[in-house]
Coordinates of C-alpha atoms in Angstrom, one line a residue:
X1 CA 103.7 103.8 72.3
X2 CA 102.1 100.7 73.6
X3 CA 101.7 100.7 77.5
X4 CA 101.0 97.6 79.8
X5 CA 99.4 98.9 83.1
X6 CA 98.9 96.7 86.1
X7 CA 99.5 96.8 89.7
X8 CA 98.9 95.6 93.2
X9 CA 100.4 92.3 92.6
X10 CA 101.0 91.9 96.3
X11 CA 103.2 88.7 96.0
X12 CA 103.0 86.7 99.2
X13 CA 99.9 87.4 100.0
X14 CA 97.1 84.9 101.0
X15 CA 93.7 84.9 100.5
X16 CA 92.3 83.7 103.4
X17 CA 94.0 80.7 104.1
X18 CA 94.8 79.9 100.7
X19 CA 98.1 80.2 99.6
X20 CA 98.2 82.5 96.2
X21 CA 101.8 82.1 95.2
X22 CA 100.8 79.6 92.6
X23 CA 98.2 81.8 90.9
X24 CA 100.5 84.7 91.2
X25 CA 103.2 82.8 89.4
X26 CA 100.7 82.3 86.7
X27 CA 99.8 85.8 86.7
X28 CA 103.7 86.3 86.0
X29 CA 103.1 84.4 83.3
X30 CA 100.0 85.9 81.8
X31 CA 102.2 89.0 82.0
X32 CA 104.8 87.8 79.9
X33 CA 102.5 86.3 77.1
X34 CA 100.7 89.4 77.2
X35 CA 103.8 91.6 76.9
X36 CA 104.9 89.5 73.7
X37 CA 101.4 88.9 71.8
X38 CA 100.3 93.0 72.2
X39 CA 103.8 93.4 71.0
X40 CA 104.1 95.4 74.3
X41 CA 106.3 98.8 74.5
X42 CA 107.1 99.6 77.9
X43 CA 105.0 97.9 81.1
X44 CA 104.1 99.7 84.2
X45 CA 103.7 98.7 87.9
X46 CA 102.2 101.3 90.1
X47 CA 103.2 99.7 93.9
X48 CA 102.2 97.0 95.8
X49 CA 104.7 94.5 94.4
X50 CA 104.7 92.7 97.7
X51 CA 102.3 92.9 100.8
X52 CA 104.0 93.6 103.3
X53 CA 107.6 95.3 104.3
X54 CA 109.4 92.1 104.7
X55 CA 107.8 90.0 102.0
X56 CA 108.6 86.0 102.5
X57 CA 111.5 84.6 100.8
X58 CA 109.7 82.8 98.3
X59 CA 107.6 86.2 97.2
X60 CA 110.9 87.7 96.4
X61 CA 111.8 84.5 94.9
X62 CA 109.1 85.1 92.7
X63 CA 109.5 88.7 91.9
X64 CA 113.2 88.2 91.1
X65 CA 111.8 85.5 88.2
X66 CA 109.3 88.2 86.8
X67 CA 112.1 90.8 86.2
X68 CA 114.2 88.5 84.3
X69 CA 111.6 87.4 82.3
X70 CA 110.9 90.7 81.8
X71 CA 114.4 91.9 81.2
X72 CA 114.6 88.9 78.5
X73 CA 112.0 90.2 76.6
X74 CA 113.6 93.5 75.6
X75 CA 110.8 95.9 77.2
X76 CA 111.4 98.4 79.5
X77 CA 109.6 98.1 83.1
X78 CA 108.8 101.1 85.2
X79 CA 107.8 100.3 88.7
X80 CA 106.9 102.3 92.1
X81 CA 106.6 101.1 95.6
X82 CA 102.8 101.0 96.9
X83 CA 101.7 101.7 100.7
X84 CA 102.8 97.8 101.3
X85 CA 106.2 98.0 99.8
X86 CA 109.3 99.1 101.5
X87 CA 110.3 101.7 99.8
X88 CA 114.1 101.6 100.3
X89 CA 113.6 97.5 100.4
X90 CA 112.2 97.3 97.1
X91 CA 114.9 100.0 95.6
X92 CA 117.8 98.3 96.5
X93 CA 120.0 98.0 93.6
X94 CA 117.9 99.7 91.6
X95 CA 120.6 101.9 89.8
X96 CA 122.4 98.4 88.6
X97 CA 118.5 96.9 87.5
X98 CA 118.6 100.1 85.4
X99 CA 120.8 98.9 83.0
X100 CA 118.4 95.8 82.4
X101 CA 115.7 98.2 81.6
X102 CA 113.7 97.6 84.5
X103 CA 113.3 101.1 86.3
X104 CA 112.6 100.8 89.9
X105 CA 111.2 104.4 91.4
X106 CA 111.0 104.7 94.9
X107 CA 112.5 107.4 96.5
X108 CA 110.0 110.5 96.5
X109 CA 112.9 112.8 95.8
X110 CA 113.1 111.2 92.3
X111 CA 109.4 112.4 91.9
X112 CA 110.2 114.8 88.9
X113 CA 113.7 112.9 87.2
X114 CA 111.4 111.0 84.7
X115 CA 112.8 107.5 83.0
X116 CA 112.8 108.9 79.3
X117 CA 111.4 106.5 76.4
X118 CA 111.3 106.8 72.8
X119 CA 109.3 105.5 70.2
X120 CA 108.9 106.6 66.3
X121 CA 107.3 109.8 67.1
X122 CA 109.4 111.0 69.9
X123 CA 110.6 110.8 73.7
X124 CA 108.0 109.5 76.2
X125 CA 108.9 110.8 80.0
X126 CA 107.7 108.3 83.1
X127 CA 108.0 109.7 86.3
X128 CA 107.6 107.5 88.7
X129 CA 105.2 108.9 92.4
X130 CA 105.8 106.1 94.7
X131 CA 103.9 105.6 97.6
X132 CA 103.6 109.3 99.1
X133 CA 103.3 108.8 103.2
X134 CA 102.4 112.5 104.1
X135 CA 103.8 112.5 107.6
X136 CA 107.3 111.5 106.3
X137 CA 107.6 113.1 102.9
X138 CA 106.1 116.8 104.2
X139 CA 109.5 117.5 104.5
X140 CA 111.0 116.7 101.3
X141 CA 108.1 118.6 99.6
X142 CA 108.1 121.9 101.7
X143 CA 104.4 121.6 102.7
X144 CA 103.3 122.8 105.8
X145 CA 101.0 120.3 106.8
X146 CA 101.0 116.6 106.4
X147 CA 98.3 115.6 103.7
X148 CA 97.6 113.4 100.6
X149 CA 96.8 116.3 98.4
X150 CA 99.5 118.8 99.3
X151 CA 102.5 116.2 99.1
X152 CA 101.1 114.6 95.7
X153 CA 100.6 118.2 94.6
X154 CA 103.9 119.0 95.6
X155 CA 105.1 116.5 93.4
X156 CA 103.2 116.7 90.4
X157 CA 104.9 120.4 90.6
X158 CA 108.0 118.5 90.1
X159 CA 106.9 116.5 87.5
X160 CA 104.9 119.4 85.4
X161 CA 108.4 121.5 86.2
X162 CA 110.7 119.0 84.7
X163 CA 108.0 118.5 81.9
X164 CA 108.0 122.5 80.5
X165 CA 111.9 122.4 80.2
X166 CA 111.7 119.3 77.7
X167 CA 111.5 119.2 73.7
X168 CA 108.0 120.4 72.4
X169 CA 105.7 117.2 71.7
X170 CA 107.4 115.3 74.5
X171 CA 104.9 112.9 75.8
X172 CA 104.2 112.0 79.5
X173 CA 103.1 109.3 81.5
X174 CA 102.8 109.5 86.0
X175 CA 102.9 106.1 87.9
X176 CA 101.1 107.1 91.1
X177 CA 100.1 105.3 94.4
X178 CA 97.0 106.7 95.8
X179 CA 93.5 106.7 96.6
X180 CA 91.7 109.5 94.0
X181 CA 88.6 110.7 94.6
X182 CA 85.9 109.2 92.2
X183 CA 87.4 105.7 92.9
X184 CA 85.9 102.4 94.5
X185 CA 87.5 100.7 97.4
X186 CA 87.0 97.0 98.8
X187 CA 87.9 95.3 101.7
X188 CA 91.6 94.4 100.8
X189 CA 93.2 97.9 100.5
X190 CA 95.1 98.9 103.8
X191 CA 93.4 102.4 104.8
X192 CA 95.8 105.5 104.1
X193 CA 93.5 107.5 105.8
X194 CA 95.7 111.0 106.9
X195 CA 93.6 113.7 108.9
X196 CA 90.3 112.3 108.0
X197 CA 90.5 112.7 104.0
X198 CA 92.3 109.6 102.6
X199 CA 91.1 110.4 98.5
X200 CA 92.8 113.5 96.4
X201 CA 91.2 115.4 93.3
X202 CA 92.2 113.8 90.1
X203 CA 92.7 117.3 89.2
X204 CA 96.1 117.0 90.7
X205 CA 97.6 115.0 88.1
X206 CA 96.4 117.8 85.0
X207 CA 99.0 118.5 82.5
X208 CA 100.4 115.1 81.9
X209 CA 98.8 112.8 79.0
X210 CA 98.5 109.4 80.8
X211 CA 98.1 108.5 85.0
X212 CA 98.3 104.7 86.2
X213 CA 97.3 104.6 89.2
X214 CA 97.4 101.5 92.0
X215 CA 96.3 101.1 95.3
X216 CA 92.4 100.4 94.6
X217 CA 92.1 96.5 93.5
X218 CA 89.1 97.2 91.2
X219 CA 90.1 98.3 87.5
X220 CA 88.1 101.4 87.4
X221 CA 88.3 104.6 84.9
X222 CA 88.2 107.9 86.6
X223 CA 88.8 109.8 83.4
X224 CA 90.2 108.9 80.1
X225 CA 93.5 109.6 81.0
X226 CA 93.2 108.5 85.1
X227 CA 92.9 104.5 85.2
X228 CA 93.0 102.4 88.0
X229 CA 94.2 98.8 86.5
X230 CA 93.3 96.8 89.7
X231 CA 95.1 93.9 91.3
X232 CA 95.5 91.0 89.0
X233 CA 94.3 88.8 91.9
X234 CA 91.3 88.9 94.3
X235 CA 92.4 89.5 98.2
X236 CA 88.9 89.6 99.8
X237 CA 85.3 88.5 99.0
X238 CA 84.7 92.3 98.6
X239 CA 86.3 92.2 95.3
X240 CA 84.1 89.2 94.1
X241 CA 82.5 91.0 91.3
X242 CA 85.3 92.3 89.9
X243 CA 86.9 91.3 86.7
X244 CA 90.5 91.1 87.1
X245 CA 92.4 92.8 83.9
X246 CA 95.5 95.4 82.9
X247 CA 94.6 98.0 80.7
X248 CA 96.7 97.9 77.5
X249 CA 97.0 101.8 76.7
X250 CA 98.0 103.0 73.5
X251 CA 99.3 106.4 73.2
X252 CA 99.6 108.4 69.8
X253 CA 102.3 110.8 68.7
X254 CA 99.8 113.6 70.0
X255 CA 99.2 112.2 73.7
X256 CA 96.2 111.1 72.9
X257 CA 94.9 108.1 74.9
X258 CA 93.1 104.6 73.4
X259 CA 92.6 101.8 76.0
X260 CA 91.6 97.9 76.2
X261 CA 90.4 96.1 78.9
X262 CA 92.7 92.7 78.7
X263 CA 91.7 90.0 81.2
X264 CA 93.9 87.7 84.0
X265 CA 94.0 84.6 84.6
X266 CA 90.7 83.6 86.8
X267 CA 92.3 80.5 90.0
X268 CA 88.9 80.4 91.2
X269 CA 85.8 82.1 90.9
X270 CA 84.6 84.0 94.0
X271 CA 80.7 83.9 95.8
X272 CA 79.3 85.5 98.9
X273 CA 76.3 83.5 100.0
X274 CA 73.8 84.2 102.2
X275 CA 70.4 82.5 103.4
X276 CA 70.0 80.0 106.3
X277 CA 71.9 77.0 106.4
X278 CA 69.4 74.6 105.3
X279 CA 68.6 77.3 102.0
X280 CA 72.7 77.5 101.0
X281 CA 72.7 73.2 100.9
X282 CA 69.2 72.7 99.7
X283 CA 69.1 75.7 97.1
X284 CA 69.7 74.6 93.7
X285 CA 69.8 77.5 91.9
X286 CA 73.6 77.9 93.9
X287 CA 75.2 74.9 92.2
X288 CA 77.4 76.9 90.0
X289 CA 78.7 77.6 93.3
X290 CA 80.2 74.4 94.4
X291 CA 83.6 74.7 92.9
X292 CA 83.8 78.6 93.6
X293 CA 85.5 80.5 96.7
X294 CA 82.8 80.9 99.3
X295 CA 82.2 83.6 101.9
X296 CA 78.9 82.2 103.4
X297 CA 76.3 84.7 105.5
X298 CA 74.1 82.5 108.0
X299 CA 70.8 84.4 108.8
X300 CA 69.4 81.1 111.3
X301 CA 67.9 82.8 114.1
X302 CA 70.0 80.0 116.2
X303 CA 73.6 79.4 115.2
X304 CA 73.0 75.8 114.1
X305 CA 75.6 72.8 114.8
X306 CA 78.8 71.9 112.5
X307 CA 77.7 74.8 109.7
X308 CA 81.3 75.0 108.2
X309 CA 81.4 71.0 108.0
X310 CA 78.1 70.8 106.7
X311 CA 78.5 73.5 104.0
X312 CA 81.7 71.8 102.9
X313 CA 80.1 68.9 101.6
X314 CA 78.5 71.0 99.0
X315 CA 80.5 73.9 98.7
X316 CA 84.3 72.2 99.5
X317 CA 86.0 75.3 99.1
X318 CA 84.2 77.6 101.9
X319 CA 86.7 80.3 103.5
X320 CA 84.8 82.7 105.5
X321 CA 81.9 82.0 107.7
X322 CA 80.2 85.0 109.1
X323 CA 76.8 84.8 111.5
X324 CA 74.2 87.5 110.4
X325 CA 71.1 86.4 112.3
X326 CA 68.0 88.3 110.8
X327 CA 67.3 90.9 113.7
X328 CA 65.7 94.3 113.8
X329 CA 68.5 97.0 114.1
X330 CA 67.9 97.9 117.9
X331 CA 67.6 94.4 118.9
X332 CA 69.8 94.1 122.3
X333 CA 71.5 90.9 120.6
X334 CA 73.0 92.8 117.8
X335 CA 76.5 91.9 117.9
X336 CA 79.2 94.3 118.4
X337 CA 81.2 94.0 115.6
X338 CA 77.8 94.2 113.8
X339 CA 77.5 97.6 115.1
X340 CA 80.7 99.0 114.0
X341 CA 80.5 97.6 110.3
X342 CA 81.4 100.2 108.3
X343 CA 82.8 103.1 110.8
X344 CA 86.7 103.9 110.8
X345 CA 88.9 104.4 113.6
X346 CA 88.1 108.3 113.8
X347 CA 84.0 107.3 114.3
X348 CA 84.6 104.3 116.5
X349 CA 86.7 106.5 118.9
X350 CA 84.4 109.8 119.2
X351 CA 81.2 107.7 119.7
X352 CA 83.6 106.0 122.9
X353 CA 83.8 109.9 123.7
X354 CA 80.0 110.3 123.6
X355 CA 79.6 106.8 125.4
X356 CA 81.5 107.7 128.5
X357 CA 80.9 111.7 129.0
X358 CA 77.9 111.6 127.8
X359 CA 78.7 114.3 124.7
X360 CA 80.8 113.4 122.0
X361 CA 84.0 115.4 121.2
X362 CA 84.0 119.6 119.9
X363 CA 86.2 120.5 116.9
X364 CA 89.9 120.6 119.0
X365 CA 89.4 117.2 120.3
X366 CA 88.3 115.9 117.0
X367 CA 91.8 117.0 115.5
X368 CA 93.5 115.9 118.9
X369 CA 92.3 112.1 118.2
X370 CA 93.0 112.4 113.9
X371 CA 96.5 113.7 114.8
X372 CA 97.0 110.7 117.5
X373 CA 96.1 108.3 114.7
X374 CA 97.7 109.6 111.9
X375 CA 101.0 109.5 114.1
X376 CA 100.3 105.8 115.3
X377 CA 100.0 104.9 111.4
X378 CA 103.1 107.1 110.6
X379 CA 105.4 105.2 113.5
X380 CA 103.6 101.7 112.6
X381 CA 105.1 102.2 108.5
X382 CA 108.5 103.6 110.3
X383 CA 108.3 100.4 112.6
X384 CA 107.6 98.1 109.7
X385 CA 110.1 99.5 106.8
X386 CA 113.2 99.1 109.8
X387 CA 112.6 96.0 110.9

């Protein structure tokens, strides 16, 4: 069976202040061609379909033309809901979207009821792991405490459960939402950070022949059976070297896994600059540059006059603009946000601890402030999903 793996569209998402609905209606596109040339077999979407709860009307616009054109074609479509999606949003009339062979999966108690598949050398069972938030699903999965690992775990019990009670030889694909240990992460990925751990084992998904996995926008391989396709789209200059793709996955009568790296459509190209301002207009070894996306560093020791309308005139499409002056770290003038680069929320608040009293925080009030902010991230998705 032929497999067409892609995720974290994010429709209605900008990228800085560029709108990216017209390049994401030509990655619909490049999906559909794709889908008919590869003489595609079943396509999967693990989450992020929109970016936010309440996507705008014209992202749903959008992902309403994608599954017609992918209910036209004839090829079954399974898709989750990612940390961005609303869950019961996105699932809405999914039982009637069924019977158009688009599969919509995003209620975790549908974790191990796989959407069964068949090609010439048997049934092929998806199960679909949406999105997996552990404060609200702990329930659901018995576990006693709220964690990435124990609820996917949990799950994946399910799935491997259902799988042992089906015909000998039947194959099995997991769509799954969730940051795996081994991966990369960028800038653009909200942080699903629960009690300090945010990545899970791979070894969690054993026993099942092929995981696609979203939620990490860089295509990455984590084994040959755990793949990360990547968003088909860049959503922050951190992701500027990657090369957008799906992974086309074909997968033999025995489970065994063959896979090829098959490109997206490329809007713009991406470059993160950094030099002075007089080095950035004057260099020109940066002219293939000048049409490209620019995030642009400034090391002048002085913040110099008009730099975003200056840079402009060479490099028209500039979008970010960031001061780094060249300073020695314990340079009084470092700037604040300079400081914090790179710490979460967890860090940022014990080193306040330490700042006032004078001693950061022991073990119980290191758990006191991970459980305050895993509940402030648990209400926010409540908040967000019910509005």
């Amino acid at each position: 069976m032929r497999l067409l793996h892609t995720s974290d569209w994010h429709l209605g998402r900008a990228f800085h202040r560029v709108n990216m609905l017209g390049a994401q209606a030509g990655f619909i596109g490049h999906l559909v061609e794709t889908v008919r040339e590869h003489a595609v077999d079943a396509v999967v979407v693990s989450g992020d379909v929109y970016d936010r709860a309440v996507p705008p009307l014209a992202a749903v616009e959008l992902f309403d033309d994608a599954l017609h054109r992918l209910a036209a074609l004839g090829v079954p479509t399974v898709m989750i809901s990612g940390n961005h999606d609303s869950a019961r949003r996105l699932g809405v009339g999914a039982g009637l979207i069924d019977r158009a062979g688009i599969h919509l999966r995003t209620a975790p108690a549908e974790c191990g009821t796989p959407v069964l598949l068949a090609d010439a050398d048997g049934p092929v069972a998806f199960y679909g792991l949406p999105y997996l938030e552990p404060a609200l699903v702990k329930d659901e999965f018995g576990v006693e405490r709220a964690g990435h690992e124990a609820v996917l775990a949990a799950a994946m019990d399910r799935v491997r459960a259902d799988l042992a009670g089906r015909a000998p030889g039947t194959r099995s694909v997991v769509l799954a939402h969730a940051f795996v240990t081994g991966g990369s992460p960028s800038d653009s990925e909200r942080d699903i950070t629960v009690g300090g751990v945010a990545a899970v084992p791979a070894g969690v998904f054993d026993g099942v022949d092929y995981v696609a996995l979203g939620h990490l926008h860089g295509c990455q391989t984590l084994t040959e059976r755990v793949r990360y396709s990547g968003s088909p789209l860049p959503y922050s200059f951190s992701e500027a070297t990657h090369r957008k793709s799906m992974w086309l996955i074909d997968l033999d009568g025995d489970g065994a896994v063959g896979a090829e790296r098959l490109d997206c459509p490329v809007p713009r190209p991406l470059a993160r600059l950094r030099g002075t301002l007089e080095e950035l207009l004057a260099d020109p070894g940066l002219t293939p540059h000048e049409e490209a996306w620019v995030e642009a560093t400034l090391t002048d020791p002085v913040r110099p006059a008009d730099p975003m309308a200056r840079l402009s005139e060479r490099f028209p499409h500039t979008l970010s603009l960031v001061f780094d002056p060249e300073r020695p770290p314990d340079d009084p003038d470092v700037s604040y946000a300079r400081r914090l680069a790179g710490r979460d929320d967890q860090e940022i608040a014990e080193d306040f601890v330490a700042h006032v009293r004078g001693a950061g925080p022991d073990a119980r009030e290191q758990a006191v402030l991970r459980d305050a902010f895993d509940a402030v991230r648990a209400d926010a998705t409540v908040r967000e999903v019910a509005r």
